[in-house]
mmCIF file of C-alpha atoms and ligand atoms in Angstrom:
data_model
loop_
_atom_site.group_PDB
_atom_site.id
_atom_site.type_symbol
_atom_site.label_atom_id
_atom_site.label_comp_id
_atom_site.label_asym_id
_atom_site.label_seq_id
_atom_site.Cartn_x
_atom_site.Cartn_y
_atom_site.Cartn_z
ATOM 1 C CA UNK A 73 -10.226 -57.033 -49.868
ATOM 2 C CA UNK A 74 -10.932 -53.350 -50.278
ATOM 3 C CA UNK A 75 -14.518 -52.304 -49.719
ATOM 4 C CA UNK A 76 -15.891 -49.417 -51.563
ATOM 5 C CA UNK A 77 -18.998 -47.264 -51.715
ATOM 6 C CA UNK A 78 -19.858 -45.418 -55.027
ATOM 7 C CA UNK A 79 -21.850 -42.250 -54.754
ATOM 8 C CA UNK A 80 -23.122 -41.657 -58.318
ATOM 9 C CA UNK A 81 -22.853 -45.246 -59.607
ATOM 10 C CA UNK A 82 -24.921 -44.817 -62.872
ATOM 11 C CA UNK A 83 -22.820 -41.918 -64.110
ATOM 12 C CA UNK A 84 -19.857 -41.982 -66.264
ATOM 13 C CA UNK A 85 -17.268 -42.346 -63.408
ATOM 14 C CA UNK A 86 -19.549 -44.699 -61.446
ATOM 15 C CA UNK A 87 -20.061 -47.152 -64.277
ATOM 16 C CA UNK A 88 -16.259 -47.039 -65.130
ATOM 17 C CA UNK A 89 -15.567 -47.688 -61.435
ATOM 18 C CA UNK A 90 -17.742 -50.796 -61.472
ATOM 19 C CA UNK A 91 -15.884 -52.024 -64.561
ATOM 20 C CA UNK A 92 -12.768 -51.890 -62.542
ATOM 21 C CA UNK A 93 -14.441 -53.711 -59.667
ATOM 22 C CA UNK A 94 -15.604 -56.453 -62.194
ATOM 23 C CA UNK A 95 -12.008 -57.010 -63.198
ATOM 24 C CA UNK A 96 -10.557 -57.002 -59.745
ATOM 25 C CA UNK A 97 -11.407 -59.792 -57.245
ATOM 26 C CA UNK A 98 -9.906 -57.763 -54.360
ATOM 27 C CA UNK A 99 -12.559 -55.015 -54.644
ATOM 28 C CA UNK A 100 -16.045 -55.375 -53.164
ATOM 29 C CA UNK A 101 -18.840 -52.681 -53.448
ATOM 30 C CA UNK A 102 -20.785 -52.277 -50.288
ATOM 31 C CA UNK A 103 -22.872 -49.175 -51.047
ATOM 32 C CA UNK A 104 -24.240 -47.587 -54.141
ATOM 33 C CA UNK A 105 -26.072 -44.260 -54.405
ATOM 34 C CA UNK A 106 -27.830 -42.792 -57.546
ATOM 35 C CA UNK A 107 -30.105 -39.898 -58.330
ATOM 36 C CA UNK A 108 -32.955 -41.750 -60.330
ATOM 37 C CA UNK A 109 -31.625 -44.169 -62.886
ATOM 38 C CA UNK A 110 -33.223 -47.249 -61.290
ATOM 39 C CA UNK A 111 -33.119 -49.467 -64.425
ATOM 40 C CA UNK A 112 -29.307 -49.339 -64.544
ATOM 41 C CA UNK A 113 -29.070 -49.450 -60.735
ATOM 42 C CA UNK A 114 -31.146 -52.693 -60.596
ATOM 43 C CA UNK A 115 -28.637 -54.443 -62.948
ATOM 44 C CA UNK A 116 -25.723 -53.133 -60.715
ATOM 45 C CA UNK A 117 -27.401 -54.215 -57.566
ATOM 46 C CA UNK A 118 -28.002 -57.698 -58.874
ATOM 47 C CA UNK A 119 -24.458 -58.049 -60.052
ATOM 48 C CA UNK A 120 -22.648 -56.521 -57.146
ATOM 49 C CA UNK A 121 -24.973 -57.117 -54.180
ATOM 50 C CA UNK A 122 -24.078 -54.115 -51.999
ATOM 51 C CA UNK A 123 -25.381 -53.956 -48.415
ATOM 52 C CA UNK A 124 -26.963 -50.529 -48.888
ATOM 53 C CA UNK A 125 -28.422 -48.541 -51.823
ATOM 54 C CA UNK A 126 -29.629 -44.970 -51.966
ATOM 55 C CA UNK A 127 -31.945 -43.683 -54.612
ATOM 56 C CA UNK A 128 -32.102 -40.045 -54.004
ATOM 57 C CA UNK A 129 -35.560 -39.331 -55.506
ATOM 58 C CA UNK A 130 -38.130 -40.625 -53.168
ATOM 59 C CA UNK A 131 -40.772 -41.790 -55.698
ATOM 60 C CA UNK A 132 -38.063 -43.761 -57.492
ATOM 61 C CA UNK A 133 -36.774 -45.214 -54.232
ATOM 62 C CA UNK A 134 -40.274 -46.564 -53.572
ATOM 63 C CA UNK A 135 -40.398 -48.155 -57.024
ATOM 64 C CA UNK A 136 -36.884 -49.542 -56.547
ATOM 65 C CA UNK A 137 -37.770 -51.339 -53.290
ATOM 66 C CA UNK A 138 -40.396 -53.132 -55.118
ATOM 67 C CA UNK A 139 -38.116 -54.164 -58.016
ATOM 68 C CA UNK A 140 -35.523 -55.818 -55.691
ATOM 69 C CA UNK A 141 -37.639 -57.145 -52.988
ATOM 70 C CA UNK A 142 -36.231 -60.528 -53.580
ATOM 71 C CA UNK A 143 -32.735 -59.366 -52.400
ATOM 72 C CA UNK A 144 -31.381 -58.702 -48.950
ATOM 73 C CA UNK A 145 -30.540 -55.071 -49.871
ATOM 74 C CA UNK A 146 -31.563 -51.995 -47.909
ATOM 75 C CA UNK A 147 -32.907 -49.105 -49.940
ATOM 76 C CA UNK A 148 -32.682 -45.545 -48.527
ATOM 77 C CA UNK A 149 -33.537 -42.181 -49.991
ATOM 78 C CA UNK A 150 -32.882 -38.376 -49.923
ATOM 79 C CA UNK A 151 -30.034 -36.572 -48.422
ATOM 80 C CA UNK A 152 -30.304 -38.713 -45.351
ATOM 81 C CA UNK A 153 -29.987 -41.752 -47.405
ATOM 82 C CA UNK A 154 -27.115 -40.410 -49.401
ATOM 83 C CA UNK A 155 -25.280 -39.659 -46.018
ATOM 84 C CA UNK A 156 -26.096 -43.313 -44.855
ATOM 85 C CA UNK A 157 -24.403 -44.609 -47.983
ATOM 86 C CA UNK A 158 -21.481 -42.257 -47.609
ATOM 87 C CA UNK A 159 -20.892 -43.586 -44.079
ATOM 88 C CA UNK A 160 -21.895 -47.210 -44.740
ATOM 89 C CA UNK A 161 -20.022 -49.245 -41.966
ATOM 90 C CA UNK A 162 -18.107 -51.742 -44.092
ATOM 91 C CA UNK A 163 -16.684 -49.330 -46.721
ATOM 92 C CA UNK A 164 -13.109 -48.163 -46.345
ATOM 93 C CA UNK A 165 -13.219 -45.922 -49.478
ATOM 94 C CA UNK A 166 -15.894 -43.735 -50.956
ATOM 95 C CA UNK A 167 -15.786 -42.827 -54.553
ATOM 96 C CA UNK A 168 -17.665 -39.502 -54.781
ATOM 97 C CA UNK A 169 -18.903 -39.426 -58.281
ATOM 98 C CA UNK A 170 -22.150 -37.500 -58.128
ATOM 99 C CA UNK A 171 -22.671 -34.401 -60.178
ATOM 100 C CA UNK A 172 -22.672 -31.049 -58.427
ATOM 101 C CA UNK A 173 -22.773 -29.472 -55.079
ATOM 102 C CA UNK A 174 -25.125 -32.277 -53.803
ATOM 103 C CA UNK A 175 -21.758 -34.092 -53.038
ATOM 104 C CA UNK A 176 -20.568 -31.733 -50.210
ATOM 105 C CA UNK A 177 -22.557 -32.972 -47.276
ATOM 106 C CA UNK A 178 -22.085 -36.737 -48.040
ATOM 107 C CA UNK A 179 -18.347 -36.153 -48.552
ATOM 108 C CA UNK A 180 -18.019 -34.353 -45.234
ATOM 109 C CA UNK A 181 -19.889 -37.008 -43.374
ATOM 110 C CA UNK A 182 -17.857 -39.804 -45.088
ATOM 111 C CA UNK A 183 -14.654 -38.110 -43.831
ATOM 112 C CA UNK A 184 -16.100 -37.760 -40.386
ATOM 113 C CA UNK A 185 -16.733 -41.496 -40.461
ATOM 114 C CA UNK A 186 -13.198 -42.130 -41.274
ATOM 115 C CA UNK A 187 -13.555 -43.091 -44.853
ATOM 116 C CA UNK A 188 -10.872 -42.462 -47.493
ATOM 117 C CA UNK A 189 -12.130 -40.501 -50.408
ATOM 118 C CA UNK A 190 -11.572 -41.075 -54.097
ATOM 119 C CA UNK A 191 -12.736 -37.681 -55.248
ATOM 120 C CA UNK A 192 -14.502 -37.343 -58.485
ATOM 121 C CA UNK A 193 -16.865 -34.482 -57.454
ATOM 122 C CA UNK A 194 -14.757 -31.402 -57.880
ATOM 123 C CA UNK A 195 -17.600 -29.087 -56.697
ATOM 124 C CA UNK A 196 -16.869 -30.339 -53.181
ATOM 125 C CA UNK A 197 -13.420 -28.805 -53.014
ATOM 126 C CA UNK A 198 -14.267 -25.786 -55.114
ATOM 127 C CA UNK A 199 -17.019 -24.735 -52.682
ATOM 128 C CA UNK A 200 -15.911 -26.269 -49.400
ATOM 129 C CA UNK A 201 -12.048 -26.845 -49.668
ATOM 130 C CA UNK A 202 -11.605 -24.746 -46.527
ATOM 131 C CA UNK A 203 -13.632 -27.179 -44.593
ATOM 132 C CA UNK A 204 -12.713 -30.423 -46.296
ATOM 133 C CA UNK A 205 -8.963 -30.253 -46.408
ATOM 134 C CA UNK A 206 -8.435 -29.496 -42.614
ATOM 135 C CA UNK A 207 -11.007 -32.283 -41.825
ATOM 136 C CA UNK A 208 -9.119 -34.707 -43.988
ATOM 137 C CA UNK A 209 -5.957 -33.918 -42.004
ATOM 138 C CA UNK A 210 -7.751 -34.056 -38.659
ATOM 139 C CA UNK A 211 -9.423 -37.443 -39.314
ATOM 140 C CA UNK A 212 -6.250 -38.964 -40.891
ATOM 141 C CA UNK A 213 -8.021 -40.160 -44.020
ATOM 142 C CA UNK A 214 -6.514 -40.048 -47.486
ATOM 143 C CA UNK A 215 -8.234 -38.001 -50.278
ATOM 144 C CA UNK A 216 -7.048 -39.111 -53.740
ATOM 145 C CA UNK A 217 -8.000 -37.226 -56.873
ATOM 146 C CA UNK A 218 -9.938 -39.139 -59.706
ATOM 147 C CA UNK A 219 -9.962 -36.191 -62.049
ATOM 148 C CA UNK A 220 -7.380 -37.041 -64.701
ATOM 149 C CA UNK A 221 -5.499 -33.815 -64.456
ATOM 150 C CA UNK A 222 -5.350 -33.974 -60.642
ATOM 151 C CA UNK A 223 -4.267 -37.529 -60.749
ATOM 152 C CA UNK A 224 -1.557 -36.538 -63.040
ATOM 153 C CA UNK A 225 -0.381 -33.674 -60.749
ATOM 154 C CA UNK A 226 -0.599 -36.216 -57.924
ATOM 155 C CA UNK A 227 1.556 -38.699 -59.747
ATOM 156 C CA UNK A 228 4.048 -36.061 -60.903
ATOM 157 C CA UNK A 229 4.475 -34.964 -57.174
ATOM 158 C CA UNK A 230 5.080 -38.564 -55.987
ATOM 159 C CA UNK A 231 8.349 -39.019 -54.005
ATOM 160 C CA UNK A 232 9.221 -35.300 -54.494
ATOM 161 C CA UNK A 233 9.648 -32.546 -51.965
ATOM 162 C CA UNK A 234 6.294 -30.743 -52.546
ATOM 163 C CA UNK A 235 7.875 -27.428 -51.340
ATOM 164 C CA UNK A 236 10.165 -27.580 -54.385
ATOM 165 C CA UNK A 237 7.207 -27.567 -56.861
ATOM 166 C CA UNK A 238 6.632 -24.050 -57.867
ATOM 167 C CA UNK A 239 4.124 -24.337 -60.600
ATOM 168 C CA UNK A 240 1.318 -26.598 -61.805
ATOM 169 C CA UNK A 241 0.806 -26.817 -65.536
ATOM 170 C CA UNK A 242 -2.893 -27.948 -65.845
ATOM 171 C CA UNK A 243 -3.640 -29.217 -69.340
ATOM 172 C CA UNK A 244 -6.964 -28.552 -71.071
ATOM 173 C CA UNK A 245 -8.117 -30.086 -74.341
ATOM 174 C CA UNK A 246 -9.748 -26.772 -75.227
ATOM 175 C CA UNK A 247 -13.004 -28.660 -75.943
ATOM 176 C CA UNK A 248 -15.043 -28.766 -79.126
ATOM 177 C CA UNK A 249 -14.954 -24.942 -79.675
ATOM 178 C CA UNK A 250 -11.267 -24.449 -79.387
ATOM 179 C CA UNK A 251 -9.981 -21.777 -81.761
ATOM 180 C CA UNK A 252 -13.391 -20.062 -82.179
ATOM 181 C CA UNK A 253 -14.189 -16.574 -81.296
ATOM 182 C CA UNK A 254 -17.068 -15.253 -79.292
ATOM 183 C CA UNK A 255 -19.139 -14.229 -82.392
ATOM 184 C CA UNK A 256 -18.987 -17.838 -83.516
ATOM 185 C CA UNK A 257 -20.371 -19.268 -80.192
ATOM 186 C CA UNK A 258 -23.782 -17.548 -79.970
ATOM 187 C CA UNK A 259 -25.705 -20.101 -81.845
ATOM 188 C CA UNK A 260 -24.048 -23.277 -80.441
ATOM 189 C CA UNK A 261 -26.537 -26.017 -79.595
ATOM 190 C CA UNK A 262 -26.321 -28.706 -76.899
ATOM 191 C CA UNK A 263 -25.525 -31.288 -79.644
ATOM 192 C CA UNK A 264 -22.472 -29.142 -80.761
ATOM 193 C CA UNK A 265 -21.226 -28.700 -77.195
ATOM 194 C CA UNK A 266 -21.629 -32.400 -76.307
ATOM 195 C CA UNK A 267 -19.156 -33.387 -79.071
ATOM 196 C CA UNK A 268 -15.982 -33.623 -77.107
ATOM 197 C CA UNK A 269 -12.944 -34.310 -79.177
ATOM 198 C CA UNK A 270 -11.116 -36.704 -76.779
ATOM 199 C CA UNK A 271 -13.042 -37.664 -73.655
ATOM 200 C CA UNK A 272 -16.206 -39.563 -73.299
ATOM 201 C CA UNK A 273 -17.824 -38.066 -70.180
ATOM 202 C CA UNK A 274 -21.241 -37.182 -68.583
ATOM 203 C CA UNK A 275 -23.247 -34.351 -70.112
ATOM 204 C CA UNK A 276 -22.569 -31.746 -67.456
ATOM 205 C CA UNK A 277 -18.796 -32.110 -67.524
ATOM 206 C CA UNK A 278 -18.842 -32.165 -71.414
ATOM 207 C CA UNK A 279 -20.620 -28.712 -71.432
ATOM 208 C CA UNK A 280 -18.298 -27.433 -68.748
ATOM 209 C CA UNK A 281 -15.492 -28.503 -71.166
ATOM 210 C CA UNK A 282 -16.950 -26.603 -74.031
ATOM 211 C CA UNK A 283 -17.170 -23.396 -71.918
ATOM 212 C CA UNK A 284 -13.817 -24.206 -70.160
ATOM 213 C CA UNK A 285 -15.544 -23.675 -66.925
ATOM 214 C CA UNK A 286 -14.498 -27.269 -66.138
ATOM 215 C CA UNK A 287 -10.903 -26.065 -66.288
ATOM 216 C CA UNK A 288 -11.809 -23.194 -64.091
ATOM 217 C CA UNK A 289 -13.255 -25.547 -61.415
ATOM 218 C CA UNK A 290 -10.162 -27.774 -61.878
ATOM 219 C CA UNK A 291 -7.813 -24.771 -61.146
ATOM 220 C CA UNK A 292 -9.658 -24.051 -57.923
ATOM 221 C CA UNK A 293 -9.761 -27.812 -57.121
ATOM 222 C CA UNK A 294 -5.976 -28.081 -57.618
ATOM 223 C CA UNK A 295 -5.277 -25.072 -55.439
ATOM 224 C CA UNK A 296 -6.913 -26.912 -52.515
ATOM 225 C CA UNK A 297 -5.663 -30.402 -53.242
ATOM 226 C CA UNK A 298 -1.947 -29.418 -53.674
ATOM 227 C CA UNK A 299 -1.934 -26.293 -51.446
ATOM 228 C CA UNK A 300 -0.778 -24.037 -54.264
ATOM 229 C CA UNK A 301 -1.655 -20.444 -54.995
ATOM 230 C CA UNK A 302 -3.940 -19.832 -57.948
ATOM 231 C CA UNK A 303 -1.154 -17.771 -59.613
ATOM 232 C CA UNK A 304 1.037 -20.885 -59.545
ATOM 233 C CA UNK A 305 -1.469 -22.871 -61.638
ATOM 234 C CA UNK A 306 -1.178 -22.248 -65.287
ATOM 235 C CA UNK A 307 -3.674 -23.627 -67.848
ATOM 236 C CA UNK A 308 -2.016 -25.019 -70.952
ATOM 237 C CA UNK A 309 -4.181 -25.991 -73.861
ATOM 238 C CA UNK A 310 -3.012 -29.323 -75.276
ATOM 239 C CA UNK A 311 -5.540 -30.687 -77.754
ATOM 240 C CA UNK A 312 -4.375 -34.214 -77.849
ATOM 241 C CA UNK A 313 -5.007 -34.839 -74.215
ATOM 242 C CA UNK A 314 -2.028 -37.118 -73.837
ATOM 243 C CA UNK A 315 -0.196 -35.115 -71.199
ATOM 244 C CA UNK A 316 -2.723 -35.076 -68.396
ATOM 245 C CA UNK A 317 -0.950 -32.296 -66.397
ATOM 246 C CA UNK A 318 2.539 -31.497 -65.312
ATOM 247 C CA UNK A 319 4.486 -30.036 -62.285
ATOM 248 C CA UNK A 320 7.410 -27.659 -62.756
ATOM 249 C CA UNK A 321 9.951 -27.625 -59.967
ATOM 250 C CA UNK A 322 12.332 -24.876 -58.700
ATOM 251 C CA UNK A 323 15.231 -26.159 -60.854
ATOM 252 C CA UNK A 324 13.080 -25.907 -64.084
ATOM 253 C CA UNK A 325 12.437 -29.571 -64.241
ATOM 254 C CA UNK A 326 9.067 -30.553 -65.407
ATOM 255 C CA UNK A 327 7.528 -33.828 -64.463
ATOM 256 C CA UNK A 328 4.449 -34.958 -66.368
ATOM 257 C CA UNK A 329 2.129 -37.847 -66.527
ATOM 258 C CA UNK A 330 0.976 -39.142 -69.921
ATOM 259 C CA UNK A 331 -1.443 -41.670 -71.103
ATOM 260 C CA UNK A 332 -4.419 -42.163 -73.492
ATOM 261 C CA UNK A 333 -7.475 -40.295 -72.425
ATOM 262 C CA UNK A 334 -9.221 -43.026 -70.456
ATOM 263 C CA UNK A 335 -10.721 -42.271 -67.132
ATOM 264 C CA UNK A 336 -10.223 -45.887 -66.042
ATOM 265 C CA UNK A 337 -6.546 -45.130 -65.369
ATOM 266 C CA UNK A 338 -6.981 -42.343 -62.762
ATOM 267 C CA UNK A 339 -9.943 -44.294 -61.187
ATOM 268 C CA UNK A 340 -7.898 -47.463 -60.811
ATOM 269 C CA UNK A 341 -4.797 -45.473 -59.632
ATOM 270 C CA UNK A 342 -6.896 -43.904 -56.811
ATOM 271 C CA UNK A 343 -8.455 -47.218 -55.826
ATOM 272 C CA UNK A 344 -5.190 -49.115 -55.538
ATOM 273 C CA UNK A 345 -2.738 -46.353 -54.609
ATOM 274 C CA UNK A 346 0.180 -46.758 -54.056
ATOM 275 C CA UNK A 347 0.052 -50.042 -56.005
ATOM 276 C CA UNK A 348 -0.032 -49.827 -59.772
ATOM 277 C CA UNK A 349 -2.220 -52.514 -61.238
ATOM 278 C CA UNK A 350 -2.158 -53.616 -64.761
ATOM 279 C CA UNK A 351 -4.948 -52.065 -66.841
ATOM 280 C CA UNK A 352 -5.720 -54.901 -69.248
ATOM 281 C CA UNK A 353 -8.133 -53.294 -71.632
ATOM 282 C CA UNK A 354 -7.666 -50.125 -73.665
ATOM 283 C CA UNK A 355 -5.077 -48.531 -75.969
ATOM 284 C CA UNK A 356 -1.530 -47.420 -75.102
ATOM 285 C CA UNK A 357 0.211 -44.218 -76.208
ATOM 286 C CA UNK A 358 1.896 -44.749 -79.507
ATOM 287 C CA UNK A 359 4.245 -41.880 -80.052
ATOM 288 C CA UNK A 360 4.895 -42.814 -83.752
ATOM 289 C CA UNK A 361 1.258 -42.657 -84.472
ATOM 290 C CA UNK A 362 0.890 -39.427 -82.537
ATOM 291 C CA UNK A 363 3.919 -37.750 -84.046
ATOM 292 C CA UNK A 364 3.325 -34.512 -82.312
ATOM 293 C CA UNK A 365 1.932 -33.043 -79.179
ATOM 294 C CA UNK A 366 0.941 -29.304 -79.424
ATOM 295 C CA UNK A 367 0.322 -26.575 -76.974
ATOM 296 C CA UNK A 368 -1.372 -23.146 -76.897
ATOM 297 C CA UNK A 369 -2.458 -20.455 -74.494
ATOM 298 C CA UNK A 370 -6.123 -20.371 -73.401
ATOM 299 C CA UNK A 371 -8.128 -17.730 -75.007
ATOM 300 C CA UNK A 372 -9.558 -15.985 -71.928
ATOM 301 C CA UNK A 373 -11.650 -13.371 -73.952
ATOM 302 C CA UNK A 374 -13.610 -16.130 -75.733
ATOM 303 C CA UNK A 375 -13.662 -18.591 -72.830
ATOM 304 C CA UNK A 376 -14.207 -16.013 -70.166
ATOM 305 C CA UNK A 377 -15.675 -18.545 -67.771
ATOM 306 C CA UNK A 378 -12.078 -19.595 -67.234
ATOM 307 C CA UNK A 379 -11.027 -15.985 -66.385
ATOM 308 C CA UNK A 380 -13.946 -15.782 -64.051
ATOM 309 C CA UNK A 381 -12.771 -18.852 -62.232
ATOM 310 C CA UNK A 382 -9.516 -17.250 -61.322
ATOM 311 C CA UNK A 383 -11.374 -14.169 -60.165
ATOM 312 C CA UNK A 384 -13.755 -16.246 -58.011
ATOM 313 C CA UNK A 385 -10.685 -18.242 -56.550
ATOM 314 C CA UNK A 386 -8.841 -15.072 -55.732
ATOM 315 C CA UNK A 387 -11.915 -13.604 -53.974
ATOM 316 C CA UNK A 388 -12.400 -16.839 -52.203
ATOM 317 C CA UNK A 389 -14.944 -17.328 -49.373
ATOM 318 C CA UNK A 390 -18.305 -17.847 -50.871
ATOM 319 C CA UNK A 391 -17.450 -16.615 -54.370
ATOM 320 C CA UNK A 392 -16.444 -20.109 -55.793
ATOM 321 C CA UNK A 393 -19.798 -21.363 -54.642
ATOM 322 C CA UNK A 394 -21.540 -18.629 -56.639
ATOM 323 C CA UNK A 395 -19.349 -19.407 -59.597
ATOM 324 C CA UNK A 396 -20.273 -23.077 -59.427
ATOM 325 C CA UNK A 397 -23.966 -22.750 -58.507
ATOM 326 C CA UNK A 398 -24.557 -20.184 -61.299
ATOM 327 C CA UNK A 399 -22.836 -22.588 -63.788
ATOM 328 C CA UNK A 400 -24.789 -25.696 -62.558
ATOM 329 C CA UNK A 401 -28.125 -23.830 -63.086
ATOM 330 C CA UNK A 402 -26.989 -22.461 -66.501
ATOM 331 C CA UNK A 403 -25.766 -25.752 -67.889
ATOM 332 C CA UNK A 404 -28.996 -27.520 -66.852
ATOM 333 C CA UNK A 405 -31.055 -24.891 -68.764
ATOM 334 C CA UNK A 406 -28.667 -24.788 -71.661
ATOM 335 C CA UNK A 407 -29.150 -28.626 -71.996
ATOM 336 C CA UNK A 408 -32.842 -28.159 -71.854
ATOM 337 C CA UNK A 409 -32.529 -25.657 -74.828
ATOM 338 C CA UNK A 410 -33.832 -22.824 -72.649
ATOM 339 C CA UNK A 411 -30.778 -20.570 -72.893
ATOM 340 C CA UNK A 412 -27.928 -19.643 -75.306
ATOM 341 C CA UNK A 413 -24.525 -21.097 -74.875
ATOM 342 C CA UNK A 414 -22.904 -17.886 -74.048
ATOM 343 C CA UNK A 415 -25.418 -17.212 -71.319
ATOM 344 C CA UNK A 416 -23.586 -19.764 -69.212
ATOM 345 C CA UNK A 417 -20.508 -17.715 -68.512
ATOM 346 C CA UNK A 418 -22.582 -14.451 -68.642
ATOM 347 C CA UNK A 419 -24.818 -15.755 -65.871
ATOM 348 C CA UNK A 420 -21.744 -16.698 -63.789
ATOM 349 C CA UNK A 421 -20.415 -13.142 -64.245
ATOM 350 C CA UNK A 422 -23.688 -11.522 -63.316
ATOM 351 C CA UNK A 423 -24.161 -13.727 -60.255
ATOM 352 C CA UNK A 424 -20.568 -12.882 -59.094
ATOM 353 C CA UNK A 425 -21.134 -9.288 -59.579
ATOM 354 C CA UNK A 426 -24.202 -9.082 -57.328
ATOM 355 C CA UNK A 427 -22.964 -11.458 -54.624
ATOM 356 C CA UNK A 428 -21.901 -10.050 -51.196
ATOM 357 C CA UNK A 429 -18.864 -12.056 -50.290
ATOM 358 C CA UNK A 430 -18.855 -14.144 -47.097
ATOM 359 C CA UNK A 431 -15.437 -15.048 -45.872
ATOM 360 C CA UNK A 432 -14.794 -18.537 -44.532
ATOM 361 C CA UNK A 433 -18.403 -19.549 -45.076
ATOM 362 C CA UNK A 434 -19.916 -22.432 -42.974
ATOM 363 C CA UNK A 435 -21.573 -25.354 -44.641
ATOM 364 C CA UNK A 436 -24.935 -23.700 -44.028
ATOM 365 C CA UNK A 437 -23.728 -20.490 -45.600
ATOM 366 C CA UNK A 438 -22.414 -22.448 -48.528
ATOM 367 C CA UNK A 439 -25.756 -24.082 -49.040
ATOM 368 C CA UNK A 440 -27.669 -20.780 -48.618
ATOM 369 C CA UNK A 441 -25.261 -19.113 -51.111
ATOM 370 C CA UNK A 442 -25.993 -21.890 -53.611
ATOM 371 C CA UNK A 443 -29.728 -21.367 -53.215
ATOM 372 C CA UNK A 444 -29.572 -17.654 -53.451
ATOM 373 C CA UNK A 445 -27.481 -17.995 -56.569
ATOM 374 C CA UNK A 446 -29.986 -20.259 -58.184
ATOM 375 C CA UNK A 447 -32.694 -17.745 -57.394
ATOM 376 C CA UNK A 448 -30.694 -14.849 -58.692
ATOM 377 C CA UNK A 449 -29.761 -16.500 -62.022
ATOM 378 C CA UNK A 450 -33.282 -17.715 -62.559
ATOM 379 C CA UNK A 451 -34.746 -14.179 -61.888
ATOM 380 C CA UNK A 452 -32.066 -12.582 -64.126
ATOM 381 C CA UNK A 453 -32.773 -15.060 -66.991
ATOM 382 C CA UNK A 454 -36.543 -14.446 -66.817
ATOM 383 C CA UNK A 455 -35.940 -10.651 -66.915
ATOM 384 C CA UNK A 456 -33.845 -10.762 -70.086
ATOM 385 C CA UNK A 457 -35.749 -13.544 -72.075
HETATM 386 MG MG1 MG B 236 -10.599 -33.219 -65.753
#
C-alpha cells in the first residue's frame, strides 16, 4: 500500500491523481489540501476518507468543518495547515499540485519530514531549486517530476550515464497563438488564451502556455532537476505534443518519450516509479493517423517571456522569483480582464529591470522578493493605466 497526500486536490493535476487512486487499490490518500473549492473537496473526502484535510482559506475551512462533521476527518487551515498536510505522518509521497509559489514552504517541510515528492508545482524549483535540490539529497528522498516534459526527460535518462547527456530538447506545443506576431496579440482575451490546442489544464498554466512563460519556467525547472546548464536546454516547438521531450547524448543519439497528451501518464509514472502500470483508459498514439510530427524554432521576439526566462535563469539568485511572481500577478489580472495579454511579459521585464539581485537567497528572502515584486507590478500597472 502506497500512501499519498495531494496538495491541490481540486485542481487539474489533483483530480487526475485521484482518478488514478480510484483505479488502483494499492494507493491510499491520507491527506488532501485545497485553496477554497469545498464543494468538490467534500465529495473527495467522502470518497477517499483521508486522515487530514487543509482548506487554505480560513472562512471556507470553518464552513467545511460543519459540512463533514459526521466524519472522523481533521480539518486544518492556512499555511500552518498546508504544512501539516505536507508532513502528515502516514503519507510516504506528497503530490505537490498547488498553483504558484505557495507551494515552496510545504514542499520544503515535506522533504524535511522524509516524504518523497511527486512534483507538479514548478514554481518550487524555479524559485528555490538551490534550497530544494541539496535538501532532497541530504534527506535521501526521491523527487520525481509530474510535468509531462520533465517526466519525458527523466524517462529518456533512465538507465543511461547522465554525464553523457549533453543536451535536453524540451518540446513546446507553442500554445494557441503559435505563428502569430506581436501586433496580433494585443487584443487577445482570456477566452482566446484559454483555448489550448492539445492539453486540458488549469487556467493559470494554460495562460502560461499562451505566453510561453510556462516553457520558460520549465527550462529553469529542468536545469535544477537534471543538473544541466540553461544553454544545454533547447526549446523545440512541436505542435502535435506527441514527443514530450528528448535527451541528446554525446554520440548524437537522441532518446525521446512519446505518448498522447494526457497528464495521467506522467502522474501515474511518478506515483509507481520504477514500475510501469497499465493505463487502462485513454487513447494510444496511432502513427498512421498522425502521419507527421513537425518542429519549429520558438519565436523569441513574439513570445519574449521565454527569452526573459533564460535571462532570469542565467542571472539566477532571486531573479527567477521575480520572473515568476510578476507572471503570477499578471496572469491573475489578465484573467480578471484588468490588463492586456502583452502586459504579462511586459510586467515580467519591468520587474526584472528594477530588481536588485540577491545571490543565493534564503527562503525568507525569496518570499520577500515575491511580495516586493507583487507590489512593484501593481504600482507599475496603476501608473500606466
Ligand atoms: Mg509541461
